[in-house]
């Protein structure tokens, strides 16, 4: 419209998917949740642990119940510190710091990839922690079609993540075009949608209001 306006948008509304637990916990129990690092909520044992090797290799692990804990104890060879006090979720919660320290020491002597396979084979949720640049090589994500190839004008062919749910009936793909370059659709939007003339677009570009390169480059 060319006229300024006030738009109020509560921050909680835009990030509720990330803050729901904290908001509900405070509303229901009056408790403000603090930082937990990589630990989960509830009685699960969860963290990331550095593994053996020269590279920066880590494992993400979650032990959700007694069965998974017993499987982990078997895999570790029944160390002495895994006694009756750690056999229950309540006991593990009370000794969480000590268990976390001992697991860290054990994982430090294990190769990452082989250990992930052993953990997964025993029914224990585990996965390697990888660089974001390597996520596109994840065999599970590739098998499920999570990535879709697109041709980008600047970088050529690349894989892009799709929404994490199944295609709709009659739909063959989610993504129709790659991410836009800076100012790529200036003309399309301002001329066709907003009705600006070519002369007006030239004026905006000349005044630095719109452009195709970041300011200063």
PDB file of N, CA and C in Angstrom, residues 23-98:
ATOM      1  N   UNK A  23       7.094 -24.158  27.830  1.00  0.00           N
ATOM      2  CA  UNK A  23       5.875 -23.416  28.143  1.00  0.00           C
ATOM      3  C   UNK A  23       4.882 -24.269  28.905  1.00  0.00           C
ATOM      4  N   UNK A  24       4.690 -25.513  28.469  1.00  0.00           N
ATOM      5  CA  UNK A  24       3.745 -26.413  29.131  1.00  0.00           C
ATOM      6  C   UNK A  24       4.225 -26.762  30.532  1.00  0.00           C
ATOM      7  N   UNK A  25       5.518 -27.025  30.696  1.00  0.00           N
ATOM      8  CA  UNK A  25       6.070 -27.364  32.012  1.00  0.00           C
ATOM      9  C   UNK A  25       5.848 -26.221  33.006  1.00  0.00           C
ATOM     10  N   UNK A  26       6.047 -24.999  32.540  1.00  0.00           N
ATOM     11  CA  UNK A  26       5.862 -23.861  33.439  1.00  0.00           C
ATOM     12  C   UNK A  26       4.382 -23.660  33.751  1.00  0.00           C
ATOM     13  N   UNK A  27       3.519 -23.812  32.763  1.00  0.00           N
ATOM     14  CA  UNK A  27       2.091 -23.606  32.991  1.00  0.00           C
ATOM     15  C   UNK A  27       1.514 -24.674  33.908  1.00  0.00           C
ATOM     16  N   UNK A  28       1.966 -25.905  33.745  1.00  0.00           N
ATOM     17  CA  UNK A  28       1.400 -27.013  34.520  1.00  0.00           C
ATOM     18  C   UNK A  28       2.013 -27.143  35.913  1.00  0.00           C
ATOM     19  N   UNK A  29       3.331 -26.913  36.023  1.00  0.00           N
ATOM     20  CA  UNK A  29       4.016 -27.187  37.278  1.00  0.00           C
ATOM     21  C   UNK A  29       4.742 -25.975  37.860  1.00  0.00           C
ATOM     22  N   UNK A  30       4.755 -24.863  37.140  1.00  0.00           N
ATOM     23  CA  UNK A  30       5.464 -23.694  37.641  1.00  0.00           C
ATOM     24  C   UNK A  30       6.964 -23.843  37.630  1.00  0.00           C
ATOM     25  N   UNK A  31       7.481 -24.753  36.796  1.00  0.00           N
ATOM     26  CA  UNK A  31       8.912 -25.025  36.728  1.00  0.00           C
ATOM     27  C   UNK A  31       9.473 -24.440  35.435  1.00  0.00           C
ATOM     28  N   UNK A  32      10.550 -23.670  35.556  1.00  0.00           N
ATOM     29  CA  UNK A  32      11.234 -23.149  34.382  1.00  0.00           C
ATOM     30  C   UNK A  32      12.391 -24.077  34.053  1.00  0.00           C
ATOM     31  N   UNK A  33      12.293 -24.756  32.920  1.00  0.00           N
ATOM     32  CA  UNK A  33      13.322 -25.717  32.549  1.00  0.00           C
ATOM     33  C   UNK A  33      14.619 -25.001  32.201  1.00  0.00           C
ATOM     34  N   UNK A  34      15.725 -25.566  32.634  1.00  0.00           N
ATOM     35  CA  UNK A  34      17.032 -24.987  32.345  1.00  0.00           C
ATOM     36  C   UNK A  34      17.757 -25.770  31.272  1.00  0.00           C
ATOM     37  N   UNK A  35      18.982 -25.443  31.059  1.00  0.00           N
ATOM     38  CA  UNK A  35      19.789 -26.112  30.036  1.00  0.00           C
ATOM     39  C   UNK A  35      20.089 -27.551  30.448  1.00  0.00           C
ATOM     40  N   UNK A  36      20.051 -28.447  29.451  1.00  0.00           N
ATOM     41  CA  UNK A  36      20.347 -29.853  29.695  1.00  0.00           C
ATOM     42  C   UNK A  36      21.444 -30.366  28.767  1.00  0.00           C
ATOM     43  N   UNK A  37      22.045 -29.479  27.991  1.00  0.00           N
ATOM     44  CA  UNK A  37      23.048 -29.945  27.049  1.00  0.00           C
ATOM     45  C   UNK A  37      22.424 -30.877  26.026  1.00  0.00           C
ATOM     46  N   UNK A  38      23.026 -32.034  25.838  1.00  0.00           N
ATOM     47  CA  UNK A  38      22.487 -33.020  24.895  1.00  0.00           C
ATOM     48  C   UNK A  38      21.634 -34.071  25.588  1.00  0.00           C
ATOM     49  N   UNK A  39      21.393 -33.894  26.850  1.00  0.00           N
ATOM     50  CA  UNK A  39      20.577 -34.865  27.572  1.00  0.00           C
ATOM     51  C   UNK A  39      19.099 -34.677  27.251  1.00  0.00           C
ATOM     52  N   UNK A  40      18.367 -35.799  27.252  1.00  0.00           N
ATOM     53  CA  UNK A  40      16.946 -35.726  26.979  1.00  0.00           C
ATOM     54  C   UNK A  40      16.159 -35.440  28.239  1.00  0.00           C
ATOM     55  N   UNK A  41      14.848 -35.390  28.082  1.00  0.00           N
ATOM     56  CA  UNK A  41      13.967 -35.185  29.217  1.00  0.00           C
ATOM     57  C   UNK A  41      13.457 -36.533  29.714  1.00  0.00           C
ATOM     58  N   UNK A  42      12.927 -36.549  30.912  1.00  0.00           N
ATOM     59  CA  UNK A  42      12.437 -37.804  31.469  1.00  0.00           C
ATOM     60  C   UNK A  42      13.574 -38.637  32.021  1.00  0.00           C
ATOM     61  N   UNK A  43      13.437 -39.966  31.920  1.00  0.00           N
ATOM     62  CA  UNK A  43      14.390 -40.880  32.550  1.00  0.00           C
ATOM     63  C   UNK A  43      15.369 -41.496  31.556  1.00  0.00           C
ATOM     64  N   UNK A  44      15.391 -41.003  30.349  1.00  0.00           N
ATOM     65  CA  UNK A  44      16.294 -41.558  29.341  1.00  0.00           C
ATOM     66  C   UNK A  44      17.739 -41.146  29.605  1.00  0.00           C
ATOM     67  N   UNK A  45      18.658 -42.045  29.251  1.00  0.00           N
ATOM     68  CA  UNK A  45      20.076 -41.717  29.207  1.00  0.00           C
ATOM     69  C   UNK A  45      20.357 -41.255  27.785  1.00  0.00           C
ATOM     70  N   UNK A  46      20.819 -40.036  27.625  1.00  0.00           N
ATOM     71  CA  UNK A  46      21.011 -39.506  26.286  1.00  0.00           C
ATOM     72  C   UNK A  46      22.144 -38.495  26.278  1.00  0.00           C
ATOM     73  N   UNK A  47      23.023 -38.622  25.273  1.00  0.00           N
ATOM     74  CA  UNK A  47      24.106 -37.660  25.117  1.00  0.00           C
ATOM     75  C   UNK A  47      24.855 -37.983  23.824  1.00  0.00           C
ATOM     76  N   UNK A  48      25.866 -37.188  23.531  1.00  0.00           N
ATOM     77  CA  UNK A  48      26.784 -37.528  22.446  1.00  0.00           C
ATOM     78  C   UNK A  48      28.150 -37.779  23.068  1.00  0.00           C
ATOM     79  N   UNK A  49      28.869 -38.753  22.510  1.00  0.00           N
ATOM     80  CA  UNK A  49      30.125 -39.196  23.098  1.00  0.00           C
ATOM     81  C   UNK A  49      31.203 -39.278  22.025  1.00  0.00           C
ATOM     82  N   UNK A  50      32.379 -38.803  22.392  1.00  0.00           N
ATOM     83  CA  UNK A  50      33.501 -38.836  21.452  1.00  0.00           C
ATOM     84  C   UNK A  50      34.065 -40.247  21.375  1.00  0.00           C
ATOM     85  N   UNK A  51      34.405 -40.661  20.160  1.00  0.00           N
ATOM     86  CA  UNK A  51      34.908 -42.011  19.946  1.00  0.00           C
ATOM     87  C   UNK A  51      36.394 -42.001  19.617  1.00  0.00           C
ATOM     88  N   UNK A  52      36.964 -43.196  19.492  1.00  0.00           N
ATOM     89  CA  UNK A  52      38.382 -43.320  19.172  1.00  0.00           C
ATOM     90  C   UNK A  52      38.619 -42.889  17.725  1.00  0.00           C
ATOM     91  N   UNK A  53      39.859 -42.533  17.436  1.00  0.00           N
ATOM     92  CA  UNK A  53      40.211 -42.148  16.077  1.00  0.00           C
ATOM     93  C   UNK A  53      40.804 -40.759  16.036  1.00  0.00           C
ATOM     94  N   UNK A  54      41.496 -40.484  14.955  1.00  0.00           N
ATOM     95  CA  UNK A  54      42.142 -39.188  14.795  1.00  0.00           C
ATOM     96  C   UNK A  54      41.152 -38.092  14.451  1.00  0.00           C
ATOM     97  N   UNK A  55      40.058 -38.442  13.763  1.00  0.00           N
ATOM     98  CA  UNK A  55      39.079 -37.446  13.350  1.00  0.00           C
ATOM     99  C   UNK A  55      38.155 -37.076  14.500  1.00  0.00           C
ATOM    100  N   UNK A  56      37.414 -36.037  14.292  1.00  0.00           N
ATOM    101  CA  UNK A  56      36.457 -35.561  15.297  1.00  0.00           C
ATOM    102  C   UNK A  56      35.194 -36.395  15.176  1.00  0.00           C
ATOM    103  N   UNK A  57      35.207 -37.595  15.759  1.00  0.00           N
ATOM    104  CA  UNK A  57      34.130 -38.560  15.578  1.00  0.00           C
ATOM    105  C   UNK A  57      33.336 -38.725  16.873  1.00  0.00           C
ATOM    106  N   UNK A  58      32.016 -38.566  16.756  1.00  0.00           N
ATOM    107  CA  UNK A  58      31.135 -38.638  17.916  1.00  0.00           C
ATOM    108  C   UNK A  58      29.937 -39.542  17.621  1.00  0.00           C
ATOM    109  N   UNK A  59      29.361 -40.080  18.684  1.00  0.00           N
ATOM    110  CA  UNK A  59      28.155 -40.912  18.585  1.00  0.00           C
ATOM    111  C   UNK A  59      27.044 -40.256  19.392  1.00  0.00           C
ATOM    112  N   UNK A  60      25.839 -40.246  18.823  1.00  0.00           N
ATOM    113  CA  UNK A  60      24.649 -39.829  19.559  1.00  0.00           C
ATOM    114  C   UNK A  60      23.939 -41.085  20.051  1.00  0.00           C
ATOM    115  N   UNK A  61      23.632 -41.134  21.346  1.00  0.00           N
ATOM    116  CA  UNK A  61      23.065 -42.335  21.966  1.00  0.00           C
ATOM    117  C   UNK A  61      21.859 -41.975  22.822  1.00  0.00           C
ATOM    118  N   UNK A  62      20.836 -42.821  22.772  1.00  0.00           N
ATOM    119  CA  UNK A  62      19.689 -42.689  23.668  1.00  0.00           C
ATOM    120  C   UNK A  62      19.342 -44.068  24.214  1.00  0.00           C
ATOM    121  N   UNK A  63      19.202 -44.163  25.529  1.00  0.00           N
ATOM    122  CA  UNK A  63      18.744 -45.397  26.177  1.00  0.00           C
ATOM    123  C   UNK A  63      17.424 -45.077  26.861  1.00  0.00           C
ATOM    124  N   UNK A  64      16.320 -45.581  26.295  1.00  0.00           N
ATOM    125  CA  UNK A  64      14.997 -45.145  26.731  1.00  0.00           C
ATOM    126  C   UNK A  64      14.364 -46.028  27.792  1.00  0.00           C
ATOM    127  N   UNK A  65      14.796 -47.280  27.911  1.00  0.00           N
ATOM    128  CA  UNK A  65      14.117 -48.177  28.851  1.00  0.00           C
ATOM    129  C   UNK A  65      15.104 -49.222  29.373  1.00  0.00           C
ATOM    130  N   UNK A  66      14.601 -50.065  30.266  1.00  0.00           N
ATOM    131  CA  UNK A  66      15.456 -51.073  30.896  1.00  0.00           C
ATOM    132  C   UNK A  66      15.997 -52.079  29.887  1.00  0.00           C
ATOM    133  N   UNK A  67      15.174 -52.429  28.893  1.00  0.00           N
ATOM    134  CA  UNK A  67      15.622 -53.387  27.894  1.00  0.00           C
ATOM    135  C   UNK A  67      16.803 -52.873  27.097  1.00  0.00           C
ATOM    136  N   UNK A  68      16.735 -51.617  26.700  1.00  0.00           N
ATOM    137  CA  UNK A  68      17.853 -51.037  25.966  1.00  0.00           C
ATOM    138  C   UNK A  68      19.081 -50.893  26.850  1.00  0.00           C
ATOM    139  N   UNK A  69      18.866 -50.608  28.128  1.00  0.00           N
ATOM    140  CA  UNK A  69      20.003 -50.515  29.048  1.00  0.00           C
ATOM    141  C   UNK A  69      20.691 -51.872  29.184  1.00  0.00           C
ATOM    142  N   UNK A  70      19.902 -52.947  29.337  1.00  0.00           N
ATOM    143  CA  UNK A  70      20.498 -54.283  29.450  1.00  0.00           C
ATOM    144  C   UNK A  70      21.272 -54.635  28.187  1.00  0.00           C
ATOM    145  N   UNK A  71      20.734 -54.261  27.030  1.00  0.00           N
ATOM    146  CA  UNK A  71      21.444 -54.526  25.783  1.00  0.00           C
ATOM    147  C   UNK A  71      22.774 -53.770  25.736  1.00  0.00           C
ATOM    148  N   UNK A  72      22.792 -52.547  26.236  1.00  0.00           N
ATOM    149  CA  UNK A  72      24.026 -51.763  26.255  1.00  0.00           C
ATOM    150  C   UNK A  72      25.037 -52.373  27.218  1.00  0.00           C
ATOM    151  N   UNK A  73      24.562 -52.810  28.373  1.00  0.00           N
ATOM    152  CA  UNK A  73      25.458 -53.449  29.340  1.00  0.00           C
ATOM    153  C   UNK A  73      26.078 -54.705  28.735  1.00  0.00           C
ATOM    154  N   UNK A  74      25.274 -55.510  28.036  1.00  0.00           N
ATOM    155  CA  UNK A  74      25.804 -56.711  27.369  1.00  0.00           C
ATOM    156  C   UNK A  74      26.866 -56.326  26.349  1.00  0.00           C
ATOM    157  N   UNK A  75      26.583 -55.287  25.566  1.00  0.00           N
ATOM    158  CA  UNK A  75      27.509 -54.876  24.524  1.00  0.00           C
ATOM    159  C   UNK A  75      28.823 -54.395  25.117  1.00  0.00           C
ATOM    160  N   UNK A  76      28.758 -53.727  26.290  1.00  0.00           N
ATOM    161  CA  UNK A  76      29.979 -53.225  26.937  1.00  0.00           C
ATOM    162  C   UNK A  76      30.720 -54.312  27.702  1.00  0.00           C
ATOM    163  N   UNK A  77      30.154 -55.523  27.768  1.00  0.00           N
ATOM    164  CA  UNK A  77      30.830 -56.612  28.463  1.00  0.00           C
ATOM    165  C   UNK A  77      30.596 -56.638  29.958  1.00  0.00           C
ATOM    166  N   UNK A  78      29.474 -56.136  30.412  1.00  0.00           N
ATOM    167  CA  UNK A  78      29.084 -56.137  31.827  1.00  0.00           C
ATOM    168  C   UNK A  78      30.155 -55.535  32.746  1.00  0.00           C
ATOM    169  N   UNK A  79      30.480 -54.271  32.589  1.00  0.00           N
ATOM    170  CA  UNK A  79      31.464 -53.651  33.486  1.00  0.00           C
ATOM    171  C   UNK A  79      30.949 -53.616  34.925  1.00  0.00           C
ATOM    172  N   UNK A  80      31.872 -53.563  35.883  1.00  0.00           N
ATOM    173  CA  UNK A  80      31.509 -53.632  37.304  1.00  0.00           C
ATOM    174  C   UNK A  80      30.584 -52.508  37.734  1.00  0.00           C
ATOM    175  N   UNK A  81      30.695 -51.344  37.125  1.00  0.00           N
ATOM    176  CA  UNK A  81      29.891 -50.202  37.577  1.00  0.00           C
ATOM    177  C   UNK A  81      28.418 -50.332  37.179  1.00  0.00           C
ATOM    178  N   UNK A  82      28.117 -51.261  36.280  1.00  0.00           N
ATOM    179  CA  UNK A  82      26.718 -51.517  35.901  1.00  0.00           C
ATOM    180  C   UNK A  82      26.134 -52.526  36.888  1.00  0.00           C
ATOM    181  N   UNK A  83      25.760 -52.044  38.071  1.00  0.00           N
ATOM    182  CA  UNK A  83      25.251 -52.913  39.125  1.00  0.00           C
ATOM    183  C   UNK A  83      23.745 -52.754  39.260  1.00  0.00           C
ATOM    184  N   UNK A  84      23.210 -53.205  40.390  1.00  0.00           N
ATOM    185  CA  UNK A  84      21.762 -53.150  40.621  1.00  0.00           C
ATOM    186  C   UNK A  84      21.227 -51.720  40.623  1.00  0.00           C
ATOM    187  N   UNK A  85      22.051 -50.783  41.048  1.00  0.00           N
ATOM    188  CA  UNK A  85      21.557 -49.401  41.131  1.00  0.00           C
ATOM    189  C   UNK A  85      21.298 -48.802  39.755  1.00  0.00           C
ATOM    190  N   UNK A  86      21.931 -49.346  38.735  1.00  0.00           N
ATOM    191  CA  UNK A  86      21.721 -48.821  37.387  1.00  0.00           C
ATOM    192  C   UNK A  86      20.729 -49.651  36.579  1.00  0.00           C
ATOM    193  N   UNK A  87      20.154 -50.686  37.188  1.00  0.00           N
ATOM    194  CA  UNK A  87      19.273 -51.594  36.446  1.00  0.00           C
ATOM    195  C   UNK A  87      17.882 -51.028  36.225  1.00  0.00           C
ATOM    196  N   UNK A  88      17.537 -49.963  36.959  1.00  0.00           N
ATOM    197  CA  UNK A  88      16.217 -49.351  36.806  1.00  0.00           C
ATOM    198  C   UNK A  88      16.367 -47.909  36.319  1.00  0.00           C
ATOM    199  N   UNK A  89      15.307 -47.411  35.711  1.00  0.00           N
ATOM    200  CA  UNK A  89      15.340 -46.041  35.210  1.00  0.00           C
ATOM    201  C   UNK A  89      15.544 -45.043  36.343  1.00  0.00           C
ATOM    202  N   UNK A  90      14.891 -45.286  37.499  1.00  0.00           N
ATOM    203  CA  UNK A  90      15.035 -44.384  38.631  1.00  0.00           C
ATOM    204  C   UNK A  90      16.474 -44.368  39.138  1.00  0.00           C
ATOM    205  N   UNK A  91      17.092 -45.538  39.188  1.00  0.00           N
ATOM    206  CA  UNK A  91      18.475 -45.616  39.633  1.00  0.00           C
ATOM    207  C   UNK A  91      19.423 -44.932  38.673  1.00  0.00           C
ATOM    208  N   UNK A  92      19.170 -45.108  37.394  1.00  0.00           N
ATOM    209  CA  UNK A  92      20.030 -44.455  36.402  1.00  0.00           C
ATOM    210  C   UNK A  92      19.871 -42.946  36.442  1.00  0.00           C
ATOM    211  N   UNK A  93      18.683 -42.485  36.726  1.00  0.00           N
ATOM    212  CA  UNK A  93      18.467 -41.048  36.802  1.00  0.00           C
ATOM    213  C   UNK A  93      19.231 -40.449  37.973  1.00  0.00           C
ATOM    214  N   UNK A  94      19.259 -41.145  39.093  1.00  0.00           N
ATOM    215  CA  UNK A  94      19.990 -40.657  40.263  1.00  0.00           C
ATOM    216  C   UNK A  94      21.498 -40.652  40.022  1.00  0.00           C
ATOM    217  N   UNK A  95      21.956 -41.570  39.189  1.00  0.00           N
ATOM    218  CA  UNK A  95      23.402 -41.669  38.913  1.00  0.00           C
ATOM    219  C   UNK A  95      23.751 -41.160  37.531  1.00  0.00           C
ATOM    220  N   UNK A  96      22.933 -40.277  36.999  1.00  0.00           N
ATOM    221  CA  UNK A  96      23.089 -39.857  35.604  1.00  0.00           C
ATOM    222  C   UNK A  96      24.465 -39.275  35.314  1.00  0.00           C
ATOM    223  N   UNK A  97      24.979 -38.441  36.196  1.00  0.00           N
ATOM    224  CA  UNK A  97      26.289 -37.823  35.948  1.00  0.00           C
ATOM    225  C   UNK A  97      27.393 -38.871  35.911  1.00  0.00           C
ATOM    226  N   UNK A  98      27.357 -39.808  36.842  1.00  0.00           N
ATOM    227  CA  UNK A  98      28.385 -40.844  36.888  1.00  0.00           C
ATOM    228  C   UNK A  98      28.281 -41.754  35.667  1.00  0.00           C
TER     229      UNK A  98
END
